[in-house]
Short mmCIF file of C-alpha atoms in Angstrom, two decimals:
data_model
loop_
_atom_site.label_atom_id
_atom_site.label_comp_id
_atom_site.label_asym_id
_atom_site.label_seq_id
_atom_site.Cartn_x
_atom_site.Cartn_y
_atom_site.Cartn_z
CA UNK A 75 31.15 -37.84 -16.53
CA UNK A 76 31.52 -36.15 -19.92
CA UNK A 77 29.58 -38.90 -21.55
CA UNK A 78 26.71 -38.61 -19.00
CA UNK A 79 26.65 -34.83 -19.52
CA UNK A 80 26.56 -35.19 -23.29
CA UNK A 81 23.91 -37.85 -23.34
CA UNK A 82 21.60 -36.04 -20.93
CA UNK A 83 22.12 -32.66 -22.51
CA UNK A 84 21.32 -33.98 -25.94
CA UNK A 85 18.33 -36.03 -24.68
CA UNK A 86 16.83 -32.98 -23.09
CA UNK A 87 17.76 -30.55 -25.98
CA UNK A 88 16.11 -32.83 -28.55
CA UNK A 89 12.94 -33.95 -26.61
CA UNK A 90 12.12 -30.84 -24.65
CA UNK A 91 13.20 -28.67 -27.52
CA UNK A 92 10.49 -30.18 -29.58
CA UNK A 93 7.83 -30.85 -26.97
CA UNK A 94 7.74 -27.46 -25.06
CA UNK A 95 7.30 -25.24 -28.04
CA UNK A 96 4.38 -27.44 -29.07
CA UNK A 97 2.87 -27.06 -25.61
CA UNK A 98 3.26 -23.21 -25.99
CA UNK A 99 1.63 -23.48 -29.39
CA UNK A 100 -1.38 -25.52 -27.91
CA UNK A 101 -1.82 -22.74 -25.37
CA UNK A 102 -1.38 -19.70 -27.58
CA UNK A 103 -2.13 -20.98 -30.99
CA UNK A 104 0.91 -18.95 -32.08
CA UNK A 105 4.70 -19.08 -32.13
CA UNK A 106 7.31 -16.53 -33.24
CA UNK A 107 8.29 -16.59 -36.89
CA UNK A 108 5.31 -18.74 -37.79
CA UNK A 109 6.94 -21.87 -36.31
CA UNK A 110 3.61 -23.27 -34.96
CA UNK A 111 2.99 -25.65 -37.88
CA UNK A 112 6.56 -26.85 -37.77
CA UNK A 113 6.29 -27.94 -34.10
CA UNK A 114 2.85 -29.30 -34.63
CA UNK A 115 4.49 -31.97 -36.78
CA UNK A 116 8.02 -32.09 -35.43
CA UNK A 117 6.85 -32.75 -31.81
CA UNK A 118 6.09 -36.27 -32.83
CA UNK A 119 9.88 -36.89 -33.16
CA UNK A 120 10.66 -35.70 -29.68
CA UNK A 121 10.43 -39.15 -28.05
CA UNK A 122 13.58 -40.16 -30.12
CA UNK A 123 15.71 -37.91 -27.97
CA UNK A 124 17.27 -40.75 -25.91
CA UNK A 125 17.93 -42.85 -29.03
CA UNK A 126 19.49 -39.92 -30.90
CA UNK A 127 21.58 -38.93 -27.86
CA UNK A 128 22.79 -42.43 -27.31
CA UNK A 129 24.00 -42.83 -30.91
CA UNK A 130 25.71 -39.50 -30.83
CA UNK A 131 27.27 -40.08 -27.47
CA UNK A 132 28.61 -43.52 -28.64
CA UNK A 133 29.97 -41.98 -31.86
CA UNK A 134 31.69 -39.06 -30.20
CA UNK A 135 33.45 -41.21 -27.53
CA UNK A 136 33.95 -44.47 -29.27
CA UNK A 137 33.63 -43.79 -32.90
CA UNK A 138 31.78 -46.04 -35.46
CA UNK A 139 32.74 -49.15 -33.53
CA UNK A 140 31.00 -47.74 -30.40
CA UNK A 141 27.74 -47.28 -32.32
CA UNK A 142 28.04 -50.76 -33.74
CA UNK A 143 28.63 -52.24 -30.34
CA UNK A 144 25.66 -50.38 -28.91
CA UNK A 145 23.41 -51.57 -31.68
CA UNK A 146 24.74 -55.12 -31.38
CA UNK A 147 23.50 -55.21 -27.73
CA UNK A 148 20.09 -54.66 -29.19
CA UNK A 149 20.40 -58.03 -30.86
CA UNK A 150 21.75 -59.87 -27.85
CA UNK A 151 18.94 -62.40 -27.62
CA UNK A 152 20.77 -65.45 -26.08
CA UNK A 153 20.33 -65.77 -22.35
CA UNK A 154 18.54 -68.12 -19.90
CA UNK A 155 14.91 -68.96 -20.60
CA UNK A 156 14.00 -67.88 -17.05
CA UNK A 157 14.86 -64.30 -17.90
CA UNK A 158 12.62 -64.44 -20.87
CA UNK A 159 9.95 -65.68 -18.54
CA UNK A 160 10.56 -62.64 -16.28
CA UNK A 161 10.47 -60.03 -19.01
CA UNK A 162 7.32 -61.46 -20.62
CA UNK A 163 5.30 -62.19 -17.46
CA UNK A 164 6.18 -59.78 -14.56
CA UNK A 165 4.16 -56.81 -15.85
CA UNK A 166 1.11 -58.78 -17.15
CA UNK A 167 1.04 -60.52 -13.72
CA UNK A 168 1.45 -57.32 -11.75
CA UNK A 169 -0.74 -54.98 -13.81
CA UNK A 170 -3.37 -57.66 -14.58
CA UNK A 171 -3.32 -58.67 -10.89
CA UNK A 172 -3.97 -55.12 -9.74
CA UNK A 173 -6.88 -54.88 -12.02
CA UNK A 174 -8.24 -58.27 -10.96
CA UNK A 175 -7.87 -57.39 -7.30
CA UNK A 176 -9.78 -54.16 -7.82
CA UNK A 177 -12.63 -55.98 -9.56
CA UNK A 178 -12.75 -58.49 -6.71
CA UNK A 179 -13.10 -55.52 -4.35
CA UNK A 180 -16.15 -54.30 -6.17
CA UNK A 181 -14.84 -52.03 -8.81
CA UNK A 182 -16.50 -52.02 -12.26
CA UNK A 183 -13.69 -51.65 -14.75
CA UNK A 184 -14.25 -52.03 -18.50
CA UNK A 185 -11.55 -54.02 -20.19
CA UNK A 186 -11.26 -51.54 -23.01
CA UNK A 187 -10.42 -51.55 -26.72
CA UNK A 188 -7.74 -54.33 -26.60
CA UNK A 189 -10.36 -56.92 -25.82
CA UNK A 190 -12.70 -55.65 -28.51
CA UNK A 191 -10.27 -56.80 -31.25
CA UNK A 192 -7.94 -59.31 -29.75
CA UNK A 193 -6.83 -60.40 -33.27
CA UNK A 194 -4.88 -57.19 -33.40
CA UNK A 195 -2.88 -57.63 -30.20
CA UNK A 196 0.21 -58.76 -31.96
CA UNK A 197 0.11 -55.73 -34.20
CA UNK A 198 -0.31 -53.55 -31.12
CA UNK A 199 2.70 -55.21 -29.52
CA UNK A 200 4.88 -54.52 -32.53
CA UNK A 201 3.66 -50.94 -32.82
CA UNK A 202 4.50 -50.32 -29.06
CA UNK A 203 7.94 -51.88 -29.51
CA UNK A 204 8.84 -49.72 -32.55
CA UNK A 205 6.91 -46.45 -31.98
CA UNK A 206 5.46 -46.53 -28.45
CA UNK A 207 8.55 -45.81 -26.37
CA UNK A 208 10.90 -48.82 -26.09
CA UNK A 209 12.94 -48.36 -29.27
CA UNK A 210 13.08 -44.61 -28.78
CA UNK A 211 14.23 -44.80 -25.21
CA UNK A 212 16.03 -47.86 -24.24
CA UNK A 213 19.20 -47.47 -26.22
CA UNK A 214 19.57 -44.43 -24.18
CA UNK A 215 18.34 -45.12 -20.65
CA UNK A 216 19.87 -48.58 -20.41
CA UNK A 217 22.26 -48.51 -23.37
CA UNK A 218 24.21 -45.43 -22.23
CA UNK A 219 22.98 -44.13 -18.90
CA UNK A 220 22.72 -47.31 -16.79
CA UNK A 221 26.07 -48.74 -17.42
CA UNK A 222 27.72 -45.35 -16.84
CA UNK A 223 25.85 -45.04 -13.54
CA UNK A 224 26.76 -48.67 -12.50
CA UNK A 225 30.43 -47.76 -13.00
CA UNK A 226 30.02 -45.06 -10.29
CA UNK A 227 27.40 -46.40 -7.87
CA UNK A 228 25.50 -49.52 -6.80
CA UNK A 229 22.42 -50.90 -8.71
CA UNK A 230 20.05 -49.47 -6.07
CA UNK A 231 21.21 -45.82 -6.52
CA UNK A 232 21.48 -46.28 -10.27
CA UNK A 233 17.95 -47.55 -10.46
CA UNK A 234 16.59 -44.63 -8.43
CA UNK A 235 18.51 -42.04 -10.50
CA UNK A 236 17.36 -43.40 -13.79
CA UNK A 237 13.81 -43.82 -12.55
CA UNK A 238 13.67 -40.12 -11.61
CA UNK A 239 15.25 -38.92 -14.86
CA UNK A 240 13.10 -41.26 -16.93
CA UNK A 241 9.89 -39.98 -15.28
CA UNK A 242 10.70 -36.32 -15.33
CA UNK A 243 11.70 -36.49 -19.01
CA UNK A 244 7.92 -37.10 -19.80
CA UNK A 245 6.94 -33.83 -18.01
CA UNK A 246 5.84 -31.87 -21.28
CA UNK A 247 3.37 -34.73 -22.10
CA UNK A 248 1.36 -33.82 -19.05
CA UNK A 249 0.47 -30.51 -20.73
CA UNK A 250 -0.84 -32.02 -23.90
CA UNK A 251 -4.54 -32.93 -23.94
CA UNK A 252 -4.14 -35.53 -26.73
CA UNK A 253 -1.72 -37.43 -24.50
CA UNK A 254 -4.52 -38.74 -22.30
CA UNK A 255 -2.28 -41.42 -20.68
CA UNK A 256 -0.39 -38.57 -19.08
CA UNK A 257 -2.59 -35.48 -19.28
CA UNK A 258 -5.32 -36.87 -16.98
CA UNK A 259 -2.84 -37.99 -14.35
CA UNK A 260 -0.37 -36.50 -11.82
CA UNK A 261 3.39 -36.34 -12.74
CA UNK A 262 4.37 -37.77 -9.32
CA UNK A 263 2.48 -41.02 -10.14
CA UNK A 264 4.54 -41.55 -13.31
CA UNK A 265 7.84 -40.73 -11.48
CA UNK A 266 7.02 -43.17 -8.71
CA UNK A 267 6.22 -45.88 -11.19
CA UNK A 268 9.36 -45.29 -13.29
CA UNK A 269 11.45 -45.25 -10.15
CA UNK A 270 10.05 -48.57 -9.01
CA UNK A 271 10.17 -50.41 -12.30
CA UNK A 272 13.74 -49.19 -12.87
CA UNK A 273 14.79 -51.77 -10.45
CA UNK A 274 13.15 -54.39 -12.70
CA UNK A 275 15.18 -53.15 -15.71
CA UNK A 276 18.47 -52.93 -13.79
CA UNK A 277 18.05 -56.41 -12.40
CA UNK A 278 17.31 -57.85 -15.83
CA UNK A 279 20.03 -55.83 -17.44
CA UNK A 280 22.64 -57.31 -15.09
CA UNK A 281 21.31 -60.77 -15.45
CA UNK A 282 21.39 -60.78 -19.24
CA UNK A 283 24.87 -59.28 -19.53
CA UNK A 284 23.66 -55.86 -20.63
CA UNK A 285 21.23 -57.02 -23.31
CA UNK A 286 19.30 -54.04 -24.79
CA UNK A 287 17.03 -56.54 -26.45
CA UNK A 288 15.87 -57.68 -23.02
CA UNK A 289 15.26 -53.96 -22.06
CA UNK A 290 13.26 -53.45 -25.30
CA UNK A 291 10.94 -56.40 -24.65
CA UNK A 292 10.54 -55.60 -20.88
CA UNK A 293 9.56 -51.99 -21.77
CA UNK A 294 7.22 -53.03 -24.41
CA UNK A 295 5.57 -55.61 -22.06
CA UNK A 296 5.11 -52.71 -19.56
CA UNK A 297 3.30 -50.58 -22.13
CA UNK A 298 1.46 -53.44 -23.69
CA UNK A 299 0.25 -54.67 -20.33
CA UNK A 300 -1.28 -51.29 -19.52
CA UNK A 301 -2.98 -51.43 -22.95
CA UNK A 302 -4.40 -54.90 -22.23
CA UNK A 303 -5.14 -54.40 -18.54
CA UNK A 304 -6.25 -50.72 -18.10
CA UNK A 305 -5.51 -50.57 -14.37
CA UNK A 306 -4.63 -46.88 -14.59
CA UNK A 307 -8.20 -46.15 -15.63
CA UNK A 308 -9.34 -46.94 -12.02
CA UNK A 309 -7.94 -45.26 -8.88
CA UNK A 310 -8.05 -48.38 -6.79
CA UNK A 311 -6.42 -50.60 -9.28
CA UNK A 312 -3.68 -47.92 -9.91
CA UNK A 313 -3.18 -47.62 -6.19
CA UNK A 314 -2.82 -51.44 -5.73
CA UNK A 315 -0.25 -51.63 -8.48
CA UNK A 316 2.37 -49.71 -6.41
CA UNK A 317 2.65 -52.08 -3.49
CA UNK A 318 2.83 -55.03 -5.86
CA UNK A 319 5.67 -53.39 -7.65
CA UNK A 320 7.26 -52.59 -4.33
CA UNK A 321 7.22 -56.27 -3.34
CA UNK A 322 9.21 -57.10 -6.51
CA UNK A 323 11.66 -54.24 -5.73
CA UNK A 324 12.19 -55.69 -2.35
CA UNK A 325 12.96 -59.03 -3.72
CA UNK A 326 15.42 -57.60 -6.24
CA UNK A 327 17.22 -55.65 -3.55
CA UNK A 328 17.40 -58.86 -1.34
CA UNK A 329 18.86 -60.70 -4.40
CA UNK A 330 21.54 -58.02 -4.93
CA UNK A 331 22.58 -57.98 -1.37
CA UNK A 332 22.58 -61.80 -1.23
CA UNK A 333 24.87 -61.84 -4.30
CA UNK A 334 27.24 -59.46 -2.60
CA UNK A 335 27.51 -61.69 0.32
CA UNK A 336 28.40 -64.88 -1.60
#
């Protein structure tokens, strides 16, 4: 419990401590002691909260060897090819499928900038992996938080708890106009999505023996798929995505229960 408390406390202190003052600065154009320009730059480091908290938590409770072990899980790349298939395909199929279904139902949805310059898709993938969320978050959410929750509860409850925490952690971004992916949408939509897809991450985590590499790629594919298939730009496509994700969640829960019965 102490590890969970330290990790969550540091994550929120780092991320929200940099994000919320910037939100205030955007609203008031002023902060005490002339700190506005500092937070205007420093808020860009806020997303590294889970990563920093994970490393500090590992260091405090397990020393340097704990940090090495945590980082080593980020290089755990050897597992069955079918799990690579899952991590690379599940989100393009679901997100692209929701977009395709909406088009079939009569929606006119522009494909967006990704299709204007497809030669840069690999660069976009690498950028998302390193600076678009996965690296900043997964060593925390699935490196520290998930295994600690799985020690105390089942995978269903662990997935729900992480999904709620993961979604609510993004809350300050919904008050930043420049963050159009969040600012123009309701927070409950993101929380619902993170809760549903947390089941995907937990299932893959268990199947790959706790590989953070698998978590990094799965998270990258989620963000990358939304970049390639802009389903969230259309209300119908966004709405269709939830039941598609729910079907996968149901299959995952069925698989967990089947495994417990064997």
